[in-house]
JSON list of N, CA and C in Angstrom, two decimals:
[
{"chain": "H", "resi": 1, "resn": "MET", "atom": "N", "xyz": [6.15, -41.31, -5.02]},
{"chain": "H", "resi": 1, "resn": "MET", "atom": "CA", "xyz": [5.79, -40.07, -5.97]},
{"chain": "H", "resi": 1, "resn": "MET", "atom": "C", "xyz": [5.54, -38.83, -5.21]},
{"chain": "H", "resi": 2, "resn": "SER", "atom": "N", "xyz": [5.98, -37.85, -5.99]},
{"chain": "H", "resi": 2, "resn": "SER", "atom": "CA", "xyz": [5.59, -36.42, -5.41]},
{"chain": "H", "resi": 2, "resn": "SER", "atom": "C", "xyz": [5.11, -35.63, -6.46]},
{"chain": "H", "resi": 3, "resn": "GLY", "atom": "N", "xyz": [4.27, -34.61, -5.85]},
{"chain": "H", "resi": 3, "resn": "GLY", "atom": "CA", "xyz": [3.53, -33.63, -6.79]},
{"chain": "H", "resi": 3, "resn": "GLY", "atom": "C", "xyz": [4.69, -33.00, -7.52]},
{"chain": "H", "resi": 4, "resn": "PRO", "atom": "N", "xyz": [4.08, -32.05, -8.51]},
{"chain": "H", "resi": 4, "resn": "PRO", "atom": "CA", "xyz": [4.84, -31.23, -9.28]},
{"chain": "H", "resi": 4, "resn": "PRO", "atom": "C", "xyz": [5.84, -30.32, -8.42]},
{"chain": "H", "resi": 5, "resn": "VAL", "atom": "N", "xyz": [6.99, -29.97, -9.17]},
{"chain": "H", "resi": 5, "resn": "VAL", "atom": "CA", "xyz": [8.04, -29.17, -8.58]},
{"chain": "H", "resi": 5, "resn": "VAL", "atom": "C", "xyz": [7.72, -27.85, -8.60]},
{"chain": "H", "resi": 6, "resn": "LYS", "atom": "N", "xyz": [7.67, -27.13, -7.42]},
{"chain": "H", "resi": 6, "resn": "LYS", "atom": "CA", "xyz": [7.32, -25.68, -7.51]},
{"chain": "H", "resi": 6, "resn": "LYS", "atom": "C", "xyz": [8.65, -24.81, -7.68]},
{"chain": "H", "resi": 7, "resn": "PRO", "atom": "N", "xyz": [8.81, -23.80, -8.52]},
{"chain": "H", "resi": 7, "resn": "PRO", "atom": "CA", "xyz": [9.93, -23.03, -8.66]},
{"chain": "H", "resi": 7, "resn": "PRO", "atom": "C", "xyz": [10.16, -22.33, -7.46]},
{"chain": "H", "resi": 8, "resn": "PRO", "atom": "N", "xyz": [11.49, -21.86, -7.26]},
{"chain": "H", "resi": 8, "resn": "PRO", "atom": "CA", "xyz": [11.74, -21.37, -5.76]},
{"chain": "H", "resi": 8, "resn": "PRO", "atom": "C", "xyz": [11.40, -19.75, -5.98]},
{"chain": "H", "resi": 9, "resn": "ARG", "atom": "N", "xyz": [10.97, -19.37, -4.73]},
{"chain": "H", "resi": 9, "resn": "ARG", "atom": "CA", "xyz": [10.30, -18.01, -4.76]},
{"chain": "H", "resi": 9, "resn": "ARG", "atom": "C", "xyz": [11.55, -16.99, -4.66]},
{"chain": "H", "resi": 10, "resn": "ARG", "atom": "N", "xyz": [11.40, -15.75, -5.21]},
{"chain": "H", "resi": 10, "resn": "ARG", "atom": "CA", "xyz": [12.30, -14.80, -5.65]},
{"chain": "H", "resi": 10, "resn": "ARG", "atom": "C", "xyz": [11.87, -13.49, -5.07]},
{"chain": "H", "resi": 11, "resn": "PHE", "atom": "N", "xyz": [12.71, -12.59, -4.56]},
{"chain": "H", "resi": 11, "resn": "PHE", "atom": "CA", "xyz": [12.45, -11.38, -4.21]},
{"chain": "H", "resi": 11, "resn": "PHE", "atom": "C", "xyz": [12.36, -10.65, -5.39]},
{"chain": "H", "resi": 12, "resn": "VAL", "atom": "N", "xyz": [11.56, -9.64, -5.47]},
{"chain": "H", "resi": 12, "resn": "VAL", "atom": "CA", "xyz": [11.44, -8.84, -6.59]},
{"chain": "H", "resi": 12, "resn": "VAL", "atom": "C", "xyz": [12.22, -7.47, -6.38]},
{"chain": "H", "resi": 13, "resn": "ALA", "atom": "N", "xyz": [13.09, -7.03, -7.41]},
{"chain": "H", "resi": 13, "resn": "ALA", "atom": "CA", "xyz": [13.86, -6.10, -7.19]},
{"chain": "H", "resi": 13, "resn": "ALA", "atom": "C", "xyz": [12.93, -4.72, -7.31]},
{"chain": "H", "resi": 14, "resn": "ARG", "atom": "N", "xyz": [13.68, -3.56, -6.92]},
{"chain": "H", "resi": 14, "resn": "ARG", "atom": "CA", "xyz": [12.82, -2.27, -7.25]},
{"chain": "H", "resi": 14, "resn": "ARG", "atom": "C", "xyz": [12.90, -2.07, -8.65]},
{"chain": "H", "resi": 15, "resn": "PRO", "atom": "N", "xyz": [11.60, -1.53, -9.16]},
{"chain": "H", "resi": 15, "resn": "PRO", "atom": "CA", "xyz": [11.78, -1.15, -10.60]},
{"chain": "H", "resi": 15, "resn": "PRO", "atom": "C", "xyz": [12.57, -0.05, -11.04]},
{"chain": "H", "resi": 16, "resn": "ARG", "atom": "N", "xyz": [13.01, -0.30, -12.20]},
{"chain": "H", "resi": 16, "resn": "ARG", "atom": "CA", "xyz": [13.78, 0.65, -12.79]},
{"chain": "H", "resi": 16, "resn": "ARG", "atom": "C", "xyz": [13.10, 1.86, -13.30]},
{"chain": "H", "resi": 17, "resn": "GLY", "atom": "N", "xyz": [12.08, 1.82, -14.07]},
{"chain": "H", "resi": 17, "resn": "GLY", "atom": "CA", "xyz": [11.09, 2.96, -14.54]},
{"chain": "H", "resi": 17, "resn": "GLY", "atom": "C", "xyz": [10.06, 3.30, -13.48]},
{"chain": "H", "resi": 18, "resn": "VAL", "atom": "N", "xyz": [10.16, 4.28, -12.77]},
{"chain": "H", "resi": 18, "resn": "VAL", "atom": "CA", "xyz": [9.22, 4.56, -11.74]},
{"chain": "H", "resi": 18, "resn": "VAL", "atom": "C", "xyz": [7.99, 4.68, -12.38]},
{"chain": "H", "resi": 19, "resn": "GLU", "atom": "N", "xyz": [7.79, 5.43, -13.37]},
{"chain": "H", "resi": 19, "resn": "GLU", "atom": "CA", "xyz": [6.56, 5.70, -13.99]},
{"chain": "H", "resi": 19, "resn": "GLU", "atom": "C", "xyz": [5.88, 4.35, -14.64]},
{"chain": "H", "resi": 20, "resn": "ALA", "atom": "N", "xyz": [6.49, 3.68, -14.89]},
{"chain": "H", "resi": 20, "resn": "ALA", "atom": "CA", "xyz": [5.91, 2.49, -15.35]},
{"chain": "H", "resi": 20, "resn": "ALA", "atom": "C", "xyz": [5.42, 1.55, -14.38]},
{"chain": "H", "resi": 21, "resn": "TRP", "atom": "N", "xyz": [6.12, 1.52, -13.25]},
{"chain": "H", "resi": 21, "resn": "TRP", "atom": "CA", "xyz": [5.71, 0.83, -12.03]},
{"chain": "H", "resi": 21, "resn": "TRP", "atom": "C", "xyz": [4.54, 1.60, -11.36]},
{"chain": "H", "resi": 22, "resn": "VAL", "atom": "N", "xyz": [4.59, 2.73, -11.13]},
{"chain": "H", "resi": 22, "resn": "VAL", "atom": "CA", "xyz": [3.42, 3.65, -10.72]},
{"chain": "H", "resi": 22, "resn": "VAL", "atom": "C", "xyz": [2.20, 3.17, -11.62]},
{"chain": "H", "resi": 23, "resn": "SER", "atom": "N", "xyz": [2.36, 3.23, -12.82]},
{"chain": "H", "resi": 23, "resn": "SER", "atom": "CA", "xyz": [1.11, 2.98, -13.70]},
{"chain": "H", "resi": 23, "resn": "SER", "atom": "C", "xyz": [0.82, 1.71, -13.64]},
{"chain": "H", "resi": 24, "resn": "ALA", "atom": "N", "xyz": [1.47, 0.62, -13.30]},
{"chain": "H", "resi": 24, "resn": "ALA", "atom": "CA", "xyz": [0.92, -0.70, -13.48]},
{"chain": "H", "resi": 24, "resn": "ALA", "atom": "C", "xyz": [0.41, -0.97, -12.08]},
{"chain": "H", "resi": 25, "resn": "GLY", "atom": "N", "xyz": [-0.84, -1.84, -12.24]},
{"chain": "H", "resi": 25, "resn": "GLY", "atom": "CA", "xyz": [-1.61, -2.13, -11.04]},
{"chain": "H", "resi": 25, "resn": "GLY", "atom": "C", "xyz": [-1.52, -3.49, -10.63]},
{"chain": "H", "resi": 26, "resn": "GLU", "atom": "N", "xyz": [-0.90, -4.43, -11.45]},
{"chain": "H", "resi": 26, "resn": "GLU", "atom": "CA", "xyz": [-0.80, -5.83, -10.93]},
{"chain": "H", "resi": 26, "resn": "GLU", "atom": "C", "xyz": [0.61, -6.07, -10.10]},
{"chain": "H", "resi": 27, "resn": "GLY", "atom": "N", "xyz": [0.40, -7.14, -9.36]},
{"chain": "H", "resi": 27, "resn": "GLY", "atom": "CA", "xyz": [1.62, -7.35, -8.61]},
{"chain": "H", "resi": 27, "resn": "GLY", "atom": "C", "xyz": [1.59, -6.86, -7.51]},
{"chain": "H", "resi": 28, "resn": "GLU", "atom": "N", "xyz": [0.70, -6.04, -6.94]},
{"chain": "H", "resi": 28, "resn": "GLU", "atom": "CA", "xyz": [0.63, -5.37, -5.63]},
{"chain": "H", "resi": 28, "resn": "GLU", "atom": "C", "xyz": [0.29, -6.18, -4.45]},
{"chain": "H", "resi": 29, "resn": "ARG", "atom": "N", "xyz": [0.86, -6.09, -3.33]},
{"chain": "H", "resi": 29, "resn": "ARG", "atom": "CA", "xyz": [0.68, -6.93, -2.31]},
{"chain": "H", "resi": 29, "resn": "ARG", "atom": "C", "xyz": [-0.83, -6.60, -1.74]},
{"chain": "H", "resi": 30, "resn": "THR", "atom": "N", "xyz": [-1.52, -7.80, -1.28]},
{"chain": "H", "resi": 30, "resn": "THR", "atom": "CA", "xyz": [-2.72, -7.55, -0.74]},
{"chain": "H", "resi": 30, "resn": "THR", "atom": "C", "xyz": [-2.78, -7.35, 0.83]},
{"chain": "H", "resi": 31, "resn": "THR", "atom": "N", "xyz": [-1.46, -7.64, 1.39]},
{"chain": "H", "resi": 31, "resn": "THR", "atom": "CA", "xyz": [-1.51, -7.50, 2.65]},
{"chain": "H", "resi": 31, "resn": "THR", "atom": "C", "xyz": [-0.02, -6.84, 3.07]},
{"chain": "H", "resi": 32, "resn": "SER", "atom": "N", "xyz": [-0.01, -6.05, 4.03]},
{"chain": "H", "resi": 32, "resn": "SER", "atom": "CA", "xyz": [1.17, -5.10, 4.44]},
{"chain": "H", "resi": 32, "resn": "SER", "atom": "C", "xyz": [1.83, -5.93, 5.68]},
{"chain": "H", "resi": 33, "resn": "PRO", "atom": "N", "xyz": [3.05, -6.05, 5.70]},
{"chain": "H", "resi": 33, "resn": "PRO", "atom": "CA", "xyz": [3.72, -6.55, 6.96]},
{"chain": "H", "resi": 33, "resn": "PRO", "atom": "C", "xyz": [3.57, -5.64, 8.11]},
{"chain": "H", "resi": 34, "resn": "SER", "atom": "N", "xyz": [3.17, -4.57, 7.83]},
{"chain": "H", "resi": 34, "resn": "SER", "atom": "CA", "xyz": [3.15, -3.50, 8.97]},
{"chain": "H", "resi": 34, "resn": "SER", "atom": "C", "xyz": [1.77, -3.86, 9.68]},
{"chain": "H", "resi": 35, "resn": "ARG", "atom": "N", "xyz": [0.85, -4.49, 9.04]},
{"chain": "H", "resi": 35, "resn": "ARG", "atom": "CA", "xyz": [-0.74, -4.63, 9.60]},
{"chain": "H", "resi": 35, "resn": "ARG", "atom": "C", "xyz": [-0.59, -5.27, 11.05]},
{"chain": "H", "resi": 36, "resn": "SER", "atom": "N", "xyz": [-1.24, -4.83, 11.85]},
{"chain": "H", "resi": 36, "resn": "SER", "atom": "CA", "xyz": [-1.56, -5.40, 13.30]},
{"chain": "H", "resi": 36, "resn": "SER", "atom": "C", "xyz": [-2.70, -6.36, 12.92]},
{"chain": "H", "resi": 37, "resn": "ALA", "atom": "N", "xyz": [-2.66, -7.23, 14.05]},
{"chain": "H", "resi": 37, "resn": "ALA", "atom": "CA", "xyz": [-3.83, -8.28, 13.98]},
{"chain": "H", "resi": 37, "resn": "ALA", "atom": "C", "xyz": [-5.15, -7.49, 14.33]},
{"chain": "H", "resi": 38, "resn": "ASN", "atom": "N", "xyz": [-5.39, -6.49, 14.82]},
{"chain": "H", "resi": 38, "resn": "ASN", "atom": "CA", "xyz": [-6.74, -5.90, 15.09]},
{"chain": "H", "resi": 38, "resn": "ASN", "atom": "C", "xyz": [-6.93, -4.94, 13.95]},
{"chain": "H", "resi": 39, "resn": "THR", "atom": "N", "xyz": [-6.98, -5.19, 12.65]},
{"chain": "H", "resi": 39, "resn": "THR", "atom": "CA", "xyz": [-7.31, -4.22, 11.57]},
{"chain": "H", "resi": 39, "resn": "THR", "atom": "C", "xyz": [-8.75, -4.56, 10.78]},
{"chain": "H", "resi": 40, "resn": "ALA", "atom": "N", "xyz": [-8.95, -3.72, 9.99]},
{"chain": "H", "resi": 40, "resn": "ALA", "atom": "CA", "xyz": [-10.31, -3.77, 9.09]},
{"chain": "H", "resi": 40, "resn": "ALA", "atom": "C", "xyz": [-9.82, -3.25, 7.89]},
{"chain": "H", "resi": 41, "resn": "ARG", "atom": "N", "xyz": [-10.44, -4.12, 6.89]},
{"chain": "H", "resi": 41, "resn": "ARG", "atom": "CA", "xyz": [-9.91, -3.80, 5.26]},
{"chain": "H", "resi": 41, "resn": "ARG", "atom": "C", "xyz": [-11.15, -2.56, 5.00]},
{"chain": "H", "resi": 42, "resn": "LEU", "atom": "N", "xyz": [-10.40, -1.55, 4.18]},
{"chain": "H", "resi": 42, "resn": "LEU", "atom": "CA", "xyz": [-11.36, -0.47, 3.76]},
{"chain": "H", "resi": 42, "resn": "LEU", "atom": "C", "xyz": [-10.86, -0.36, 2.23]},
{"chain": "H", "resi": 43, "resn": "THR", "atom": "N", "xyz": [-12.04, -0.32, 1.34]},
{"chain": "H", "resi": 43, "resn": "THR", "atom": "CA", "xyz": [-11.84, -0.24, -0.03]},
{"chain": "H", "resi": 43, "resn": "THR", "atom": "C", "xyz": [-12.40, 1.14, -0.55]},
{"chain": "H", "resi": 44, "resn": "ILE", "atom": "N", "xyz": [-11.74, 2.01, -1.31]},
{"chain": "H", "resi": 44, "resn": "ILE", "atom": "CA", "xyz": [-12.10, 3.08, -1.79]},
{"chain": "H", "resi": 44, "resn": "ILE", "atom": "C", "xyz": [-11.86, 3.20, -3.33]},
{"chain": "H", "resi": 45, "resn": "ASP", "atom": "N", "xyz": [-12.66, 4.05, -4.09]},
{"chain": "H", "resi": 45, "resn": "ASP", "atom": "CA", "xyz": [-12.34, 4.05, -5.47]},
{"chain": "H", "resi": 45, "resn": "ASP", "atom": "C", "xyz": [-11.75, 5.55, -5.69]},
{"chain": "H", "resi": 46, "resn": "VAL", "atom": "N", "xyz": [-10.66, 5.56, -6.48]},
{"chain": "H", "resi": 46, "resn": "VAL", "atom": "CA", "xyz": [-9.88, 6.54, -6.74]},
{"chain": "H", "resi": 46, "resn": "VAL", "atom": "C", "xyz": [-9.59, 6.80, -8.47]},
{"chain": "H", "resi": 47, "resn": "THR", "atom": "N", "xyz": [-9.39, 7.97, -8.79]},
{"chain": "H", "resi": 47, "resn": "THR", "atom": "CA", "xyz": [-9.13, 8.23, -10.22]},
{"chain": "H", "resi": 47, "resn": "THR", "atom": "C", "xyz": [-7.67, 7.43, -10.31]},
{"chain": "H", "resi": 48, "resn": "PRO", "atom": "N", "xyz": [-7.43, 7.13, -11.67]},
{"chain": "H", "resi": 48, "resn": "PRO", "atom": "CA", "xyz": [-6.20, 6.63, -12.01]},
{"chain": "H", "resi": 48, "resn": "PRO", "atom": "C", "xyz": [-5.12, 7.45, -11.72]},
{"chain": "H", "resi": 49, "resn": "GLU", "atom": "N", "xyz": [-5.25, 8.90, -11.95]},
{"chain": "H", "resi": 49, "resn": "GLU", "atom": "CA", "xyz": [-4.34, 10.00, -11.73]},
{"chain": "H", "resi": 49, "resn": "GLU", "atom": "C", "xyz": [-3.78, 10.19, -10.23]},
{"chain": "H", "resi": 50, "resn": "LEU", "atom": "N", "xyz": [-4.95, 10.12, -9.24]},
{"chain": "H", "resi": 50, "resn": "LEU", "atom": "CA", "xyz": [-4.96, 10.22, -7.91]},
{"chain": "H", "resi": 50, "resn": "LEU", "atom": "C", "xyz": [-4.03, 8.69, -7.39]},
{"chain": "H", "resi": 51, "resn": "ARG", "atom": "N", "xyz": [-4.31, 7.98, -7.88]},
{"chain": "H", "resi": 51, "resn": "ARG", "atom": "CA", "xyz": [-3.59, 6.56, -7.41]},
{"chain": "H", "resi": 51, "resn": "ARG", "atom": "C", "xyz": [-2.10, 6.71, -7.92]},
{"chain": "H", "resi": 52, "resn": "LYS", "atom": "N", "xyz": [-1.92, 7.35, -9.04]},
{"chain": "H", "resi": 52, "resn": "LYS", "atom": "CA", "xyz": [-0.38, 7.51, -9.68]},
{"chain": "H", "resi": 52, "resn": "LYS", "atom": "C", "xyz": [0.26, 8.43, -8.55]},
{"chain": "H", "resi": 53, "resn": "GLN", "atom": "N", "xyz": [-0.59, 9.68, -8.04]},
{"chain": "H", "resi": 53, "resn": "GLN", "atom": "CA", "xyz": [0.20, 10.34, -7.39]},
{"chain": "H", "resi": 53, "resn": "GLN", "atom": "C", "xyz": [0.37, 9.87, -5.88]},
{"chain": "H", "resi": 54, "resn": "LEU", "atom": "N", "xyz": [-0.42, 9.03, -5.21]},
{"chain": "H", "resi": 54, "resn": "LEU", "atom": "CA", "xyz": [-0.31, 8.26, -4.26]},
{"chain": "H", "resi": 54, "resn": "LEU", "atom": "C", "xyz": [0.80, 7.30, -4.00]},
{"chain": "H", "resi": 55, "resn": "LYS", "atom": "N", "xyz": [1.02, 6.75, -5.11]},
{"chain": "H", "resi": 55, "resn": "LYS", "atom": "CA", "xyz": [1.99, 5.77, -5.20]},
{"chain": "H", "resi": 55, "resn": "LYS", "atom": "C", "xyz": [3.47, 6.22, -5.41]},
{"chain": "H", "resi": 56, "resn": "LEU", "atom": "N", "xyz": [3.33, 7.43, -6.17]},
{"chain": "H", "resi": 56, "resn": "LEU", "atom": "CA", "xyz": [4.74, 8.07, -6.24]},
{"chain": "H", "resi": 56, "resn": "LEU", "atom": "C", "xyz": [5.24, 8.59, -4.98]},
{"chain": "H", "resi": 57, "resn": "ALA", "atom": "N", "xyz": [4.22, 9.17, -4.08]},
{"chain": "H", "resi": 57, "resn": "ALA", "atom": "CA", "xyz": [4.38, 9.79, -2.88]},
{"chain": "H", "resi": 57, "resn": "ALA", "atom": "C", "xyz": [4.93, 8.94, -1.90]},
{"chain": "H", "resi": 58, "resn": "ALA", "atom": "N", "xyz": [4.25, 7.66, -1.88]},
{"chain": "H", "resi": 58, "resn": "ALA", "atom": "CA", "xyz": [4.69, 6.52, -1.13]},
{"chain": "H", "resi": 58, "resn": "ALA", "atom": "C", "xyz": [6.16, 6.07, -1.55]},
{"chain": "H", "resi": 59, "resn": "LEU", "atom": "N", "xyz": [6.36, 5.91, -2.89]},
{"chain": "H", "resi": 59, "resn": "LEU", "atom": "CA", "xyz": [7.70, 5.50, -3.32]},
{"chain": "H", "resi": 59, "resn": "LEU", "atom": "C", "xyz": [8.77, 6.44, -2.80]},
{"chain": "H", "resi": 60, "resn": "GLN", "atom": "N", "xyz": [8.62, 7.87, -2.96]},
{"chain": "H", "resi": 60, "resn": "GLN", "atom": "CA", "xyz": [9.36, 8.64, -2.73]},
{"chain": "H", "resi": 60, "resn": "GLN", "atom": "C", "xyz": [9.82, 8.79, -1.08]},
{"chain": "H", "resi": 61, "resn": "ARG", "atom": "N", "xyz": [8.78, 8.27, -0.28]},
{"chain": "H", "resi": 61, "resn": "ARG", "atom": "CA", "xyz": [8.98, 8.43, 1.35]},
{"chain": "H", "resi": 61, "resn": "ARG", "atom": "C", "xyz": [9.45, 7.09, 1.80]},
{"chain": "H", "resi": 62, "resn": "GLY", "atom": "N", "xyz": [9.49, 6.09, 0.85]},
{"chain": "H", "resi": 62, "resn": "GLY", "atom": "CA", "xyz": [10.00, 4.66, 1.24]},
{"chain": "H", "resi": 62, "resn": "GLY", "atom": "C", "xyz": [8.85, 3.93, 1.83]},
{"chain": "H", "resi": 63, "resn": "LEU", "atom": "N", "xyz": [7.71, 4.28, 1.86]},
{"chain": "H", "resi": 63, "resn": "LEU", "atom": "CA", "xyz": [6.57, 3.69, 2.32]},
{"chain": "H", "resi": 63, "resn": "LEU", "atom": "C", "xyz": [5.69, 2.77, 1.34]},
{"chain": "H", "resi": 64, "resn": "THR", "atom": "N", "xyz": [4.93, 1.92, 1.78]},
{"chain": "H", "resi": 64, "resn": "THR", "atom": "CA", "xyz": [4.01, 1.21, 1.01]},
{"chain": "H", "resi": 64, "resn": "THR", "atom": "C", "xyz": [2.87, 2.21, 0.71]},
{"chain": "H", "resi": 65, "resn": "LEU", "atom": "N", "xyz": [1.93, 2.07, -0.28]},
{"chain": "H", "resi": 65, "resn": "LEU", "atom": "CA", "xyz": [0.89, 2.78, -0.35]},
{"chain": "H", "resi": 65, "resn": "LEU", "atom": "C", "xyz": [0.18, 2.70, 0.82]},
{"chain": "H", "resi": 66, "resn": "ALA", "atom": "N", "xyz": [-0.44, 1.33, 1.14]},
{"chain": "H", "resi": 66, "resn": "ALA", "atom": "CA", "xyz": [-1.17, 1.31, 2.36]},
{"chain": "H", "resi": 66, "resn": "ALA", "atom": "C", "xyz": [-0.63, 2.22, 3.64]},
{"chain": "H", "resi": 67, "resn": "ASP", "atom": "N", "xyz": [0.49, 2.00, 4.00]},
{"chain": "H", "resi": 67, "resn": "ASP", "atom": "CA", "xyz": [1.29, 2.80, 4.94]},
{"chain": "H", "resi": 67, "resn": "ASP", "atom": "C", "xyz": [1.13, 4.24, 5.12]},
{"chain": "H", "resi": 68, "resn": "LEU", "atom": "N", "xyz": [1.32, 4.62, 3.71]},
{"chain": "H", "resi": 68, "resn": "LEU", "atom": "CA", "xyz": [1.21, 6.10, 3.54]},
{"chain": "H", "resi": 68, "resn": "LEU", "atom": "C", "xyz": [-0.48, 6.64, 3.71]},
{"chain": "H", "resi": 69, "resn": "VAL", "atom": "N", "xyz": [-1.28, 5.80, 3.27]},
{"chain": "H", "resi": 69, "resn": "VAL", "atom": "CA", "xyz": [-2.69, 6.12, 3.53]},
{"chain": "H", "resi": 69, "resn": "VAL", "atom": "C", "xyz": [-3.19, 6.17, 4.90]},
{"chain": "H", "resi": 70, "resn": "ARG", "atom": "N", "xyz": [-2.63, 4.96, 5.68]},
{"chain": "H", "resi": 70, "resn": "ARG", "atom": "CA", "xyz": [-2.84, 5.03, 7.05]},
{"chain": "H", "resi": 70, "resn": "ARG", "atom": "C", "xyz": [-2.27, 6.26, 7.79]},
{"chain": "H", "resi": 71, "resn": "ALA", "atom": "N", "xyz": [-1.12, 6.49, 7.40]},
{"chain": "H", "resi": 71, "resn": "ALA", "atom": "CA", "xyz": [-0.58, 7.75, 8.03]},
{"chain": "H", "resi": 71, "resn": "ALA", "atom": "C", "xyz": [-1.39, 8.87, 7.73]},
{"chain": "H", "resi": 72, "resn": "MET", "atom": "N", "xyz": [-1.90, 9.09, 6.75]},
{"chain": "H", "resi": 72, "resn": "MET", "atom": "CA", "xyz": [-2.47, 10.52, 6.23]},
{"chain": "H", "resi": 72, "resn": "MET", "atom": "C", "xyz": [-3.99, 10.47, 6.90]},
{"chain": "H", "resi": 73, "resn": "LEU", "atom": "N", "xyz": [-4.53, 9.13, 7.13]},
{"chain": "H", "resi": 73, "resn": "LEU", "atom": "CA", "xyz": [-5.90, 9.05, 7.88]},
{"chain": "H", "resi": 73, "resn": "LEU", "atom": "C", "xyz": [-5.58, 9.34, 9.28]},
{"chain": "H", "resi": 74, "resn": "ALA", "atom": "N", "xyz": [-4.50, 8.83, 9.86]},
{"chain": "H", "resi": 74, "resn": "ALA", "atom": "CA", "xyz": [-4.34, 9.06, 11.27]},
{"chain": "H", "resi": 74, "resn": "ALA", "atom": "C", "xyz": [-3.99, 10.37, 11.46]},
{"chain": "H", "resi": 75, "resn": "GLU", "atom": "N", "xyz": [-3.46, 11.18, 10.81]},
{"chain": "H", "resi": 75, "resn": "GLU", "atom": "CA", "xyz": [-3.31, 12.48, 10.85]},
{"chain": "H", "resi": 75, "resn": "GLU", "atom": "C", "xyz": [-4.29, 13.37, 10.71]},
{"chain": "H", "resi": 76, "resn": "ALA", "atom": "N", "xyz": [-5.17, 12.99, 9.68]},
{"chain": "H", "resi": 76, "resn": "ALA", "atom": "CA", "xyz": [-6.46, 13.64, 9.87]},
{"chain": "H", "resi": 76, "resn": "ALA", "atom": "C", "xyz": [-7.54, 13.41, 10.80]},
{"chain": "H", "resi": 77, "resn": "PHE", "atom": "N", "xyz": [-7.47, 12.22, 11.19]},
{"chain": "H", "resi": 77, "resn": "PHE", "atom": "CA", "xyz": [-8.53, 11.86, 12.35]},
{"chain": "H", "resi": 77, "resn": "PHE", "atom": "C", "xyz": [-7.74, 11.32, 13.78]},
{"chain": "H", "resi": 78, "resn": "PRO", "atom": "N", "xyz": [-7.13, 12.30, 14.47]},
{"chain": "H", "resi": 78, "resn": "PRO", "atom": "CA", "xyz": [-6.28, 11.89, 15.60]},
{"chain": "H", "resi": 78, "resn": "PRO", "atom": "C", "xyz": [-7.18, 11.07, 16.47]},
{"chain": "H", "resi": 79, "resn": "ALA", "atom": "N", "xyz": [-6.57, 10.42, 17.31]},
{"chain": "H", "resi": 79, "resn": "ALA", "atom": "CA", "xyz": [-7.22, 9.48, 18.30]},
{"chain": "H", "resi": 79, "resn": "ALA", "atom": "C", "xyz": [-8.06, 10.36, 19.32]},
{"chain": "H", "resi": 80, "resn": "GLU", "atom": "N", "xyz": [-7.45, 11.51, 19.73]},
{"chain": "H", "resi": 80, "resn": "GLU", "atom": "CA", "xyz": [-8.29, 12.34, 20.71]},
{"chain": "H", "resi": 80, "resn": "GLU", "atom": "C", "xyz": [-9.49, 12.72, 20.15]},
{"chain": "H", "resi": 81, "resn": "ASP", "atom": "N", "xyz": [-9.65, 12.88, 18.83]},
{"chain": "H", "resi": 81, "resn": "ASP", "atom": "CA", "xyz": [-10.97, 13.37, 18.42]},
{"chain": "H", "resi": 81, "resn": "ASP", "atom": "C", "xyz": [-12.07, 12.26, 18.44]},
{"chain": "H", "resi": 82, "resn": "GLN", "atom": "N", "xyz": [-11.62, 10.93, 18.38]},
{"chain": "H", "resi": 82, "resn": "GLN", "atom": "CA", "xyz": [-12.61, 9.99, 18.66]},
{"chain": "H", "resi": 82, "resn": "GLN", "atom": "C", "xyz": [-13.21, 9.75, 19.97]},
{"chain": "H", "resi": 83, "resn": "GLU", "atom": "N", "xyz": [-12.24, 10.15, 20.86]},
{"chain": "H", "resi": 83, "resn": "GLU", "atom": "CA", "xyz": [-12.49, 10.05, 22.26]},
{"chain": "H", "resi": 83, "resn": "GLU", "atom": "C", "xyz": [-13.81, 11.03, 22.70]},
{"chain": "H", "resi": 84, "resn": "ARG", "atom": "N", "xyz": [-13.71, 12.29, 21.69]},
{"chain": "H", "resi": 84, "resn": "ARG", "atom": "CA", "xyz": [-14.81, 13.27, 22.25]},
{"chain": "H", "resi": 84, "resn": "ARG", "atom": "C", "xyz": [-16.01, 13.07, 21.18]},
{"chain": "H", "resi": 85, "resn": "ALA", "atom": "N", "xyz": [-16.13, 12.05, 20.34]},
{"chain": "H", "resi": 85, "resn": "ALA", "atom": "CA", "xyz": [-17.24, 11.79, 19.35]},
{"chain": "H", "resi": 85, "resn": "ALA", "atom": "C", "xyz": [-18.28, 11.27, 20.35]},
{"chain": "H", "resi": 86, "resn": "PRO", "atom": "N", "xyz": [-19.57, 11.95, 20.00]},
{"chain": "H", "resi": 86, "resn": "PRO", "atom": "CA", "xyz": [-20.81, 11.33, 20.84]},
{"chain": "H", "resi": 86, "resn": "PRO", "atom": "C", "xyz": [-21.19, 9.78, 20.60]}
]
């Protein structure tokens, strides 16, 4: 005897309606394939409008939202600034 049969996993196609996809909050990945093993999770609260703007900017650049925010933070806080910190 075997357990219940699981349906096959399928790839999700890029959404047709960008605005609907940006507005939707469900189905987002919780992990990014580009994360290295030495990372820490950061949670921030943003307005729904800012979230839409960020998601749209990421989509236009072909990035994930997480990768876009990481790049923005890396640009705002370069590694050389951390070395001079007390």
